[in-house]
Coordinates of C-alpha atoms and ligand atoms in Angstrom, one line a residue:
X1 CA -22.2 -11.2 41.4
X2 CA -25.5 -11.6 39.7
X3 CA -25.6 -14.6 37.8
X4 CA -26.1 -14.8 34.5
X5 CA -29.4 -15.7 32.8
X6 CA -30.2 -19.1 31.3
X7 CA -31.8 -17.0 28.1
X8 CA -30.7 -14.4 26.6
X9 CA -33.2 -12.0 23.8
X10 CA -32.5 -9.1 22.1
X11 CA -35.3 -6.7 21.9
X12 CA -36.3 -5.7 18.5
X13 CA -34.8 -2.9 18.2
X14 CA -31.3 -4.5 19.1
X15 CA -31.5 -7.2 16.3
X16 CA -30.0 -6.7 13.1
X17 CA -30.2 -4.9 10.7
X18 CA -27.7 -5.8 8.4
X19 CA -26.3 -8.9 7.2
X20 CA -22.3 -9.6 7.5
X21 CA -20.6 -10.7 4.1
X22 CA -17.3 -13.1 5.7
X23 CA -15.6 -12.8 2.1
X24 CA -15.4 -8.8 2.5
X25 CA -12.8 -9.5 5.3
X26 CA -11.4 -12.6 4.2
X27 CA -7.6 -12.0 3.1
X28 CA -7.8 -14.2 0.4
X29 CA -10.9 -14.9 -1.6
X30 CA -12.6 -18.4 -2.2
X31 CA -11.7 -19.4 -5.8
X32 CA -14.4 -18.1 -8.5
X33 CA -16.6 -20.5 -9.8
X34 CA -16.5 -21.9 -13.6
X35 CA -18.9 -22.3 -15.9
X36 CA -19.8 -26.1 -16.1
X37 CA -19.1 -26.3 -20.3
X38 CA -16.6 -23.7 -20.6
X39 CA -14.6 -24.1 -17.5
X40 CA -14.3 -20.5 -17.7
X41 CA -14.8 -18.3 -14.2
X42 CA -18.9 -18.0 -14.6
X43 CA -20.8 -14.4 -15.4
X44 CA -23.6 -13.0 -13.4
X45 CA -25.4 -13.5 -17.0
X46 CA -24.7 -17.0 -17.1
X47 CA -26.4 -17.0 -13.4
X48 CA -29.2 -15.3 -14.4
X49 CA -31.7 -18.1 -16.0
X50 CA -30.9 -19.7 -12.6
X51 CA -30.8 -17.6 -9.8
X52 CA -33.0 -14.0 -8.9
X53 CA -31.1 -11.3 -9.7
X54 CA -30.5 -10.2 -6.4
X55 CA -29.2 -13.2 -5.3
X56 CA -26.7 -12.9 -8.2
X57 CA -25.7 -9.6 -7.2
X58 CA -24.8 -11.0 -3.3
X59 CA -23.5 -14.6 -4.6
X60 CA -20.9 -12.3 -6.5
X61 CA -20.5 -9.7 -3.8
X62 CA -17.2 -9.6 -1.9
X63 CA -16.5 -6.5 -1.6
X64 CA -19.1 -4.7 1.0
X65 CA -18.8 -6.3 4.5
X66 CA -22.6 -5.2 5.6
X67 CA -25.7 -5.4 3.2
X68 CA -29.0 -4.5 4.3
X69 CA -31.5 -6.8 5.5
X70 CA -35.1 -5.8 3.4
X71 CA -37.5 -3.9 5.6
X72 CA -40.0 -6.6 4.7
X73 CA -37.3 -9.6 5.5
X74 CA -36.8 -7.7 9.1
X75 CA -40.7 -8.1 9.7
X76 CA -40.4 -11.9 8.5
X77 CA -37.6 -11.9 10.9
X78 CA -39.7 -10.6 14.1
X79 CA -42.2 -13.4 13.6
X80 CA -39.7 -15.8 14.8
X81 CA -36.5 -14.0 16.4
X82 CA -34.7 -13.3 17.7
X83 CA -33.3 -16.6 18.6
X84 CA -32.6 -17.3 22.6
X85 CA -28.8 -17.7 23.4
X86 CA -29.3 -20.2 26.2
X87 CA -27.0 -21.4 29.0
X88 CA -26.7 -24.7 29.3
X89 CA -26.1 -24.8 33.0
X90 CA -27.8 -28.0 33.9
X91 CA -25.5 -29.8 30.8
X92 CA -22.4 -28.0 32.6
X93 CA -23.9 -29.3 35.5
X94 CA -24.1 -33.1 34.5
X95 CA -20.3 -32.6 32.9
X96 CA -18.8 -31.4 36.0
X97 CA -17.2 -29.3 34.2
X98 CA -15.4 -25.4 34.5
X99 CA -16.2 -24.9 31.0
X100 CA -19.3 -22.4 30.3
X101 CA -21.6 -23.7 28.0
X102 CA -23.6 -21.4 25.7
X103 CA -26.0 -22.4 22.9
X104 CA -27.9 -20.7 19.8
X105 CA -31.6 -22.5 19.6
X106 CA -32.7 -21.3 15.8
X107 CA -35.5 -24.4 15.8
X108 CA -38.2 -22.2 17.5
X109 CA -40.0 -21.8 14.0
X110 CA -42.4 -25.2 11.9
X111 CA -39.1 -25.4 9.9
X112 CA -37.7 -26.7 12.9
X113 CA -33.6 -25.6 11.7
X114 CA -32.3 -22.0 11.0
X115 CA -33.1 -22.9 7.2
X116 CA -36.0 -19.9 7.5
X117 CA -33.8 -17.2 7.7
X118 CA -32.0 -17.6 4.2
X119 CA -35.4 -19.0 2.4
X120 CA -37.4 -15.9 3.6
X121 CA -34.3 -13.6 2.1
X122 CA -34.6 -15.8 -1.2
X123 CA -38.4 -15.8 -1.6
X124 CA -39.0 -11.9 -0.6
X125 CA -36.1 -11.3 -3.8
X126 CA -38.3 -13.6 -6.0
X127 CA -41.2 -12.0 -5.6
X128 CA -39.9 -8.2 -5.7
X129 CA -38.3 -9.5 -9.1
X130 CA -41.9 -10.0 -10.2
X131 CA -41.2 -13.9 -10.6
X132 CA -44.1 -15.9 -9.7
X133 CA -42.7 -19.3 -8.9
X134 CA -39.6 -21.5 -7.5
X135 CA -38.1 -24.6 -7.2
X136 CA -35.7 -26.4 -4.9
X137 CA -34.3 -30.0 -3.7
X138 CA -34.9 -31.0 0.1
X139 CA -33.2 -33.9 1.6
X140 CA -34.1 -34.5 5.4
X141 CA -36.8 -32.1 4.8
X142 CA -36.1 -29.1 6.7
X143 CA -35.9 -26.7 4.0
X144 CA -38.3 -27.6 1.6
X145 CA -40.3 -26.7 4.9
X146 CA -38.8 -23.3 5.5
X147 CA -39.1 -22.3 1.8
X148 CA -43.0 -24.0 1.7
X149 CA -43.3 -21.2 4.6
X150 CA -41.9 -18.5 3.1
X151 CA -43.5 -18.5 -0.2
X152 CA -46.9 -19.0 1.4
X153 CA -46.1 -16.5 3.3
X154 CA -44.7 -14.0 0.0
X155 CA -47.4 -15.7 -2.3
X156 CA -45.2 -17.6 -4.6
X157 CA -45.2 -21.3 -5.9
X158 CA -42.9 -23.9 -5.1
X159 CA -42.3 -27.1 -6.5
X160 CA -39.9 -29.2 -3.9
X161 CA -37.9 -32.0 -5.2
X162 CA -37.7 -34.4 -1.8
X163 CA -34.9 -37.2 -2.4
X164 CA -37.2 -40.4 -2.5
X165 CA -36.1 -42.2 0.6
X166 CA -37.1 -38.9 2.4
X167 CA -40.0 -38.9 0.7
X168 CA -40.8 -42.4 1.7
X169 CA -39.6 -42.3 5.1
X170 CA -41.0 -39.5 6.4
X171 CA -44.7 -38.7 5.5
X172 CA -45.8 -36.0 7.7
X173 CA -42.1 -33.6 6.5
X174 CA -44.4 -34.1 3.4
X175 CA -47.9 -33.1 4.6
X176 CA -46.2 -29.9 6.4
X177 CA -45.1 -28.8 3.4
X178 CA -48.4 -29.5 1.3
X179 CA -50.3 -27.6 4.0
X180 CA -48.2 -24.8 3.4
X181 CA -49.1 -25.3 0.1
X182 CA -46.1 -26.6 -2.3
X183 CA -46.1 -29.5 -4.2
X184 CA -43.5 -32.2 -3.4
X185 CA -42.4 -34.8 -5.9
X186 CA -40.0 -37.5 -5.3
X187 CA -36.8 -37.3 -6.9
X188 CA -35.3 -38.8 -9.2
X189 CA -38.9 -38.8 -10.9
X190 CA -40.0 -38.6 -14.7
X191 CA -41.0 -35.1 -14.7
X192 CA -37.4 -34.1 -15.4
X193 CA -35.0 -34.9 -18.6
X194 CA -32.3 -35.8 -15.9
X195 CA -34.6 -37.5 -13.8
X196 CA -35.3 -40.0 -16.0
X197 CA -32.0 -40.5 -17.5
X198 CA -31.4 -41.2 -13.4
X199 CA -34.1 -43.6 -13.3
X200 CA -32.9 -45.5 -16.8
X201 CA -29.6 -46.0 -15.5
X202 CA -30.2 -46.2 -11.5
X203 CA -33.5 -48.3 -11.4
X204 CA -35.0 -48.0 -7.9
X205 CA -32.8 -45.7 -6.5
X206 CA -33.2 -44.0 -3.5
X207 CA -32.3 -40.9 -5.3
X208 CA -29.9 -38.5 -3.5
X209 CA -29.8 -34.3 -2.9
X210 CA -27.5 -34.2 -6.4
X211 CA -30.3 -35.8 -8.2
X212 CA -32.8 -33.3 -6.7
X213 CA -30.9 -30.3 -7.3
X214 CA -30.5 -31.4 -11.2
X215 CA -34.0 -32.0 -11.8
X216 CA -34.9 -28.6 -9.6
X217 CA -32.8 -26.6 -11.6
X218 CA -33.8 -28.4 -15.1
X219 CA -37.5 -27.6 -13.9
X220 CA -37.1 -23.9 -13.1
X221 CA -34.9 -23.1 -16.2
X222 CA -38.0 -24.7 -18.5
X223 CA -40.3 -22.2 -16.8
X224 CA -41.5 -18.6 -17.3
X225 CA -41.0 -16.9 -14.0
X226 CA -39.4 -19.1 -12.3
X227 CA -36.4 -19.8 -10.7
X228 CA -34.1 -22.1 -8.6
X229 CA -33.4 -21.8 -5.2
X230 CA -31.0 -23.5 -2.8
X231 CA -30.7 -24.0 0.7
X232 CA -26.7 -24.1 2.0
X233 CA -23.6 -24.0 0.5
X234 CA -23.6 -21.3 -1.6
X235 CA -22.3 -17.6 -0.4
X236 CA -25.5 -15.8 -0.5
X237 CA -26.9 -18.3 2.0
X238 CA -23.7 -18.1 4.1
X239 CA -24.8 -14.2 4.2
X240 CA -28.3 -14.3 5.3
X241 CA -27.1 -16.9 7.8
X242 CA -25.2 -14.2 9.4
X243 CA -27.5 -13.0 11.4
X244 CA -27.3 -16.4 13.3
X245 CA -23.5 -14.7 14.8
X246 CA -24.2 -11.3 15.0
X247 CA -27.3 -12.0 17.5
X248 CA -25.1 -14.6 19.5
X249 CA -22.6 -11.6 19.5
X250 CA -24.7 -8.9 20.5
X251 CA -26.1 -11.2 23.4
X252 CA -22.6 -12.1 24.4
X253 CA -21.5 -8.1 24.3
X254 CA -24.4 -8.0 27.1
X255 CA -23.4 -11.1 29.2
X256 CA -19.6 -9.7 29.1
X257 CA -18.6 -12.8 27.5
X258 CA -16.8 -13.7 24.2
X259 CA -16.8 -17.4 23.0
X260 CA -13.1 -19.2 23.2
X261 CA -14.6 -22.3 21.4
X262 CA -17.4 -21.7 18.3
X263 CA -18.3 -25.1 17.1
X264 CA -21.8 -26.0 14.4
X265 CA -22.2 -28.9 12.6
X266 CA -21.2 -28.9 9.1
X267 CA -23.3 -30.0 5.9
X268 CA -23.1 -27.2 3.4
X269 CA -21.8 -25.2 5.8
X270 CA -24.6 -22.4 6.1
X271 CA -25.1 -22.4 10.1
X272 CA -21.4 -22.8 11.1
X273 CA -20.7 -20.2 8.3
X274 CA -23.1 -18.0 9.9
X275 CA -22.8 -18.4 13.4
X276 CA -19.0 -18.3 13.0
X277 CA -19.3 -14.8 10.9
X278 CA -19.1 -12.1 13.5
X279 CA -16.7 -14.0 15.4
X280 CA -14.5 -14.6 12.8
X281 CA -14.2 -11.3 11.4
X282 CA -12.5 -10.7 15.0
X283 CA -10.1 -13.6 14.3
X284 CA -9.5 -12.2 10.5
X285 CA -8.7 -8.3 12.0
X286 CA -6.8 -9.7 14.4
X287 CA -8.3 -8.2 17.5
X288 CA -9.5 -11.7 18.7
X289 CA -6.9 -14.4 17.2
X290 CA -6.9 -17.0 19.6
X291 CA -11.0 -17.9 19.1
X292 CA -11.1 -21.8 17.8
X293 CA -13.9 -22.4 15.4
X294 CA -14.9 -26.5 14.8
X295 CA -16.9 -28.0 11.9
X296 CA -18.3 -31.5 13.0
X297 CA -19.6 -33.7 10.4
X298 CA -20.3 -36.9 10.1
X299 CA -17.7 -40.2 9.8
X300 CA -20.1 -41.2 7.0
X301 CA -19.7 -38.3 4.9
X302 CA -16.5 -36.6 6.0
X303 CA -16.0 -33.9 3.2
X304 CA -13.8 -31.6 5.3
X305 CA -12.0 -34.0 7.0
X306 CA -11.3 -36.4 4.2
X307 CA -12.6 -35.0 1.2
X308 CA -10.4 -33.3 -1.5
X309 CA -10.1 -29.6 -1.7
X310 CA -10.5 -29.2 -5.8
X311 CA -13.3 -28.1 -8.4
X312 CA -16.4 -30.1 -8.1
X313 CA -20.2 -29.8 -9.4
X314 CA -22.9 -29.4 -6.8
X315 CA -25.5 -31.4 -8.2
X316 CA -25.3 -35.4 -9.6
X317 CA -26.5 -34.0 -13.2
X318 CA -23.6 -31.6 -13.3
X319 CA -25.7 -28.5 -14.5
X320 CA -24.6 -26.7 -11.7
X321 CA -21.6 -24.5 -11.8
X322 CA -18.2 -26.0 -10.6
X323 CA -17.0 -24.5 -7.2
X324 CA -13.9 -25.3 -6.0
X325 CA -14.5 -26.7 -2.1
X326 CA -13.7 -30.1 -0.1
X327 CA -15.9 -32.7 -1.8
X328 CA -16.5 -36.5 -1.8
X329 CA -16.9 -35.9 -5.6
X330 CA -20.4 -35.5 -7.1
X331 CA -20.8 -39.2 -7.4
X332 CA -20.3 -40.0 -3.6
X333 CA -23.3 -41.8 -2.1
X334 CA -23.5 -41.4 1.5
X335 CA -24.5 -44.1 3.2
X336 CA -28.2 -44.2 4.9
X337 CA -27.1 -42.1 8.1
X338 CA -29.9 -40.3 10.2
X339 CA -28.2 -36.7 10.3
X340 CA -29.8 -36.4 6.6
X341 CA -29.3 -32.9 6.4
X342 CA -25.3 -33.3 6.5
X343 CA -25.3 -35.8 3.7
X344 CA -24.1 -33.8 1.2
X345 CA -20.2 -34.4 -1.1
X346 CA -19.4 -31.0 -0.9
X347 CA -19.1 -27.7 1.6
X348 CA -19.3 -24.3 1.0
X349 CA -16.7 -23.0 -1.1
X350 CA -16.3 -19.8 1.9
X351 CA -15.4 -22.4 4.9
X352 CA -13.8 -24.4 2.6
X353 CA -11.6 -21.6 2.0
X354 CA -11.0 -20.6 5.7
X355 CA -10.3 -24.1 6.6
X356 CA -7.6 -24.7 3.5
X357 CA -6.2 -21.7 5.0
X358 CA -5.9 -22.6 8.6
X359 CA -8.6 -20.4 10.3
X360 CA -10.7 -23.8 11.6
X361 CA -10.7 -26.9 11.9
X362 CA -12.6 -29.9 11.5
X363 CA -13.8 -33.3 13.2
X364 CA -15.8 -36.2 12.6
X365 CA -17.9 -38.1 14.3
X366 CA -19.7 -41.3 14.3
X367 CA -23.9 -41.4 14.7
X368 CA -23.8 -43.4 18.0
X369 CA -21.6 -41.4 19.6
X370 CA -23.9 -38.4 18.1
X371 CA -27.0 -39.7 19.8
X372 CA -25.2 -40.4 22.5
X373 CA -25.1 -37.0 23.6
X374 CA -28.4 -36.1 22.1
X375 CA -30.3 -38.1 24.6
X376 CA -27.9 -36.7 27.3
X377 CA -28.5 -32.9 26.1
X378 CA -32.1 -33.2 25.7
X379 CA -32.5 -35.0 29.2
X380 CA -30.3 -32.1 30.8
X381 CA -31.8 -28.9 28.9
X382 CA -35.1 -30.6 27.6
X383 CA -34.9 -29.6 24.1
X384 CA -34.8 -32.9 21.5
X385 CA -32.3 -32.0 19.2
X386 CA -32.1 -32.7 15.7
X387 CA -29.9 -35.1 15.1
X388 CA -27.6 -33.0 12.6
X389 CA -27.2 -30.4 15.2
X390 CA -26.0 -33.2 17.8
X391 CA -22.8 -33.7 16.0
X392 CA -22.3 -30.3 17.6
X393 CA -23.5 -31.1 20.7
X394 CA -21.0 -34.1 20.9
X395 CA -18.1 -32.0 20.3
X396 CA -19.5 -29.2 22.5
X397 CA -19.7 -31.9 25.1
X398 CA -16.4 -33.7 24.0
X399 CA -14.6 -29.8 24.6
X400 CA -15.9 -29.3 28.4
X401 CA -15.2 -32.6 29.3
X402 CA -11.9 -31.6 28.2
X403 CA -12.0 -28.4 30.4
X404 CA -12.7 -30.8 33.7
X405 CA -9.6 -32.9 32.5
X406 CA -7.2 -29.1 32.1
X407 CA -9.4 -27.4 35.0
X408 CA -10.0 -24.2 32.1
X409 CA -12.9 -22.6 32.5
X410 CA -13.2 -22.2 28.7
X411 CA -15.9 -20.1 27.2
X412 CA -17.8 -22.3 24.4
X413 CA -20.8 -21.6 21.8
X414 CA -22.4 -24.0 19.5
X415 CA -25.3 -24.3 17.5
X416 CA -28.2 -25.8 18.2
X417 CA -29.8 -25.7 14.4
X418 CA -32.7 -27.3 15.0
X419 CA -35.3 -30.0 16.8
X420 CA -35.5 -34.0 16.1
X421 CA -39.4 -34.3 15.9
X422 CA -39.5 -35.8 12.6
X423 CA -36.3 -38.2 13.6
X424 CA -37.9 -40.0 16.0
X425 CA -37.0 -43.4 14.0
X426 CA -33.4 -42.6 14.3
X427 CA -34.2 -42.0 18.2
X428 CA -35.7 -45.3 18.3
X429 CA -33.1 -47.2 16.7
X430 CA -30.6 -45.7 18.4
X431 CA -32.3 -46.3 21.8
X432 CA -32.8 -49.8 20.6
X433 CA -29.5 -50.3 19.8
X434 CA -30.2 -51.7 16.4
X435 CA -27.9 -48.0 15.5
X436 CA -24.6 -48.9 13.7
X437 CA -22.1 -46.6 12.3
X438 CA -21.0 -46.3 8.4
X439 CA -17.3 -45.5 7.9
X440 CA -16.5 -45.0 4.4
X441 CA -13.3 -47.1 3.4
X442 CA -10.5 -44.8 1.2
X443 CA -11.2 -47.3 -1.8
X444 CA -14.8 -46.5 -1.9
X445 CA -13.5 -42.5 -1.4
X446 CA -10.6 -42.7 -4.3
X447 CA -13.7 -44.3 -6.9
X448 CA -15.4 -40.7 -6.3
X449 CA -12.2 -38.8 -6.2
X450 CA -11.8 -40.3 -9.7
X451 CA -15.0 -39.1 -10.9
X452 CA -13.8 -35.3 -10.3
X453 CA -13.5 -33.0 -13.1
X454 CA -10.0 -32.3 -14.4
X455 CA -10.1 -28.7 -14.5
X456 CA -6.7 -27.5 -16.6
Ligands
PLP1 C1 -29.8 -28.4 6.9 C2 -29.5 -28.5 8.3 C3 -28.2 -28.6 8.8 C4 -27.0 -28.6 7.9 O1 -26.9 -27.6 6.9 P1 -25.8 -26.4 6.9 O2 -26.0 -25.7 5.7 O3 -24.4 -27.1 7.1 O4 -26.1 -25.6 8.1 C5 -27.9 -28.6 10.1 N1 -28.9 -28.7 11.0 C6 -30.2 -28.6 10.6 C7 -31.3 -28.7 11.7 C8 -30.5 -28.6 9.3 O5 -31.8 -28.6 8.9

């Protein structure tokens, strides 16, 4: 039996073509979202001072299961894909284990996370809209790097928000996205109405992603030809993430293998959303039912796990539409945790959906235990790891130790969203073991609950 390759590539002309739109098979559709005044389900006109048209069009789209992925998105693509589906034998190895490891590695690109693939979608629709500039929040960092790189590389501005302790903590996320030519401004700042009503009541806050997204969205809706971009959670990105499942598919078609376990970690949902895609449709047509798909997030900021399922604002300012998903509430403050890109109150409204509905399931975890396997997965399969993608790793690793417990020689695939470079303080505290781990208590959960819009 020839064994089977640690990496696995499509060629070119295997990749993609199309993206896969989840909600096309989904039996029942996430609820629609409302406008934040009105509280009536929102129009694509009251979208449009927001978001690109196009992005309108797909945020709204549940009807056509494929869409096409823009010649010029495709050639974006090739600069960076397709991503490796790796083995990870010598992790099996070091598990003992009779469970087959598989992993998707979409941090081969500066961005360092799979955050490229939905900001080169949004960017190449900005510009063939004729706009000439955007605007966006980043938290860790990673996407205010993807989108810096795909609007250099379409020739569009970009203004990113950075949530100030970010912006503080870790300079050279900053410089990255300055030589790519954006500006970055801490957030909350006084550039913004909101920002400084933020500032006024919150002196010498830290800020927080919902502050960022306000005073992005305040700043591109004051603008002439510009527009407001965001990274996760919202359906379109969920779509361009696709292509994240339907290569892992394609190179699992070739291997003769078909995951039992998908697991990603969970902040706004985007990667697990689109990893899980291809495979889900499967589980939604019924051809492939058995399939268990795992969100991990963090113990600090457990929106799936303990968060309420109900209508909720995106964004701190609450000028963002209200989608109804599992959420801290809009006011929930996370605390410092070093997975910063899965701080976030709410998920997206389309796994939100499929997890009300019993198609997944969801786990937290605490940090330590997260870096835990970090250090052991990047020792094993020398890749450092960012440390949101971990929490995937841990339960990846948590599943096959399960497998040498049962003796099943289950089939799993996880996501490995990105590398740790710029985490390399959480590394060290963790290493010194100065790490501790944040559990939010149910009274400090039930004050944000009771901040929650009462929506008839
Ligand atoms: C942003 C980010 C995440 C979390 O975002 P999702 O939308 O939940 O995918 C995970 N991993 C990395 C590396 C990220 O940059």
């Amino acid at each position: 039996m020839s064994k089977i390759p640690y990496r696995t590539y499509l060629t070119e002309e295997e990749m993609p073509r199309q993206w896969y739109n989840l909600r096309a098979d989904m039996k029942e559709q996430p609820d629609v979202y409302l406008h934040p005044g009105t509280h009536q389900p929102i129009t694509r006109e009251d979208m449009l001072p927001i978001f690109c048209d196009e992005l309108c069009d797909q945020e709204l789209n549940s009807t056509d299961r494929y869409i096409d992925i823009p010649e010029e998105v495709q050639e974006f693509y090739k600069i960076y894909r397709p991503a490796p589906l790796i083995r990870a034998y010598n992790l099996e190895k070091a598990l003992d284990t009779p469970a087959k490891i598989y992993y998707k590695f979409e941090g081969n690109n500066t961005s360092g996370s799979h955050k490229l693939n939905s900001a080169a979608a949004q960017v190449y629709y900005a510009k063939k809209q004729g706009l000439t500039s955007l605007t966006t929040e980043t938290g860790a960092g990673q996407w205010g790097t993807a989108l810096s790189m795909a609007c250099a590389y379409f020739g569009l501005d970009l203004t990113v928000y950075m949530v100030k302790v970010s912006y503080e903590q870790k300079p050279f996320r900053k410089a990255v996205i300055h030589t790519f030519g954006a500006d970055v401004i801490p957030s909350p700042s006084d550039t913004t109405e909101v920002g400084r009503a933020i500032l006024k009541a919150h002196p010498g806050t830290g800020g927080s992603l919902g502050c960022a997204i306000s005073e992005a969205i305040e700043t591109a809706t004051h603008q002439k030809g510009c527009r407001y971009v965001l990274g996760s959670v919202l359906n379109q990105v969920v779509l361009h993430q696709s292509i994240i499942g339907l290569e892992s598919k394609i190179a699992m078609e070739k291997l003769g293998e078909y995951p039992d376990i998908v697991i990603g970690c969970a902040g706004g949902g985007s990667n697990l959303g689109g990893l899980m895609g291809a495979f889900m449709k499967d589980k939604l047509d019924g051809s492939r039912p058995q399939t268990d798909f795992i969100a991990v997030e963090p113990a600090s900021c457990p929106s799936l796990t303990r968060g309420r399922y109900a209508y909720d604002f995106c964004d701190t300012g609450h000028v963002t539409p209200l989608a109804r998903m599992y959420t801290l509430g809009s006011d929930f403050m996370p605390s410092a945790n070093h997975a910063g890109g899965l701080r976030y109150h709410g998920m997206s409204p389309i796994l939100s959906k499929l997890y009300h509905d019993g198609y997944m399931r969801a786990v937290s975890v605490e940090q330590t235990k997260v870096f835990e396997a970090a250090v052991q997965f990047a020792k094993c399969e020398t890749i450092l790891p960012a440390p949101e993608s971990a929490h995937a790793i841990r339960v990846a690793v948590d599943e096959a130790l399960r497998c040498r417990e049962s003796g099943e020689s289950k089939t799993i695939l996880f996501g490995l969203t990105g590398t740790g470079y710029f985490d390399m303080n959480a590394y060290t505290s963790y290493l010194e073991g100065k790490m501790s781990d944040y559990i939010p208590t149910d009274e400090e959960l039930q004050k944000s609950f009771d901040t929650l819009p009462k929506i008839g």
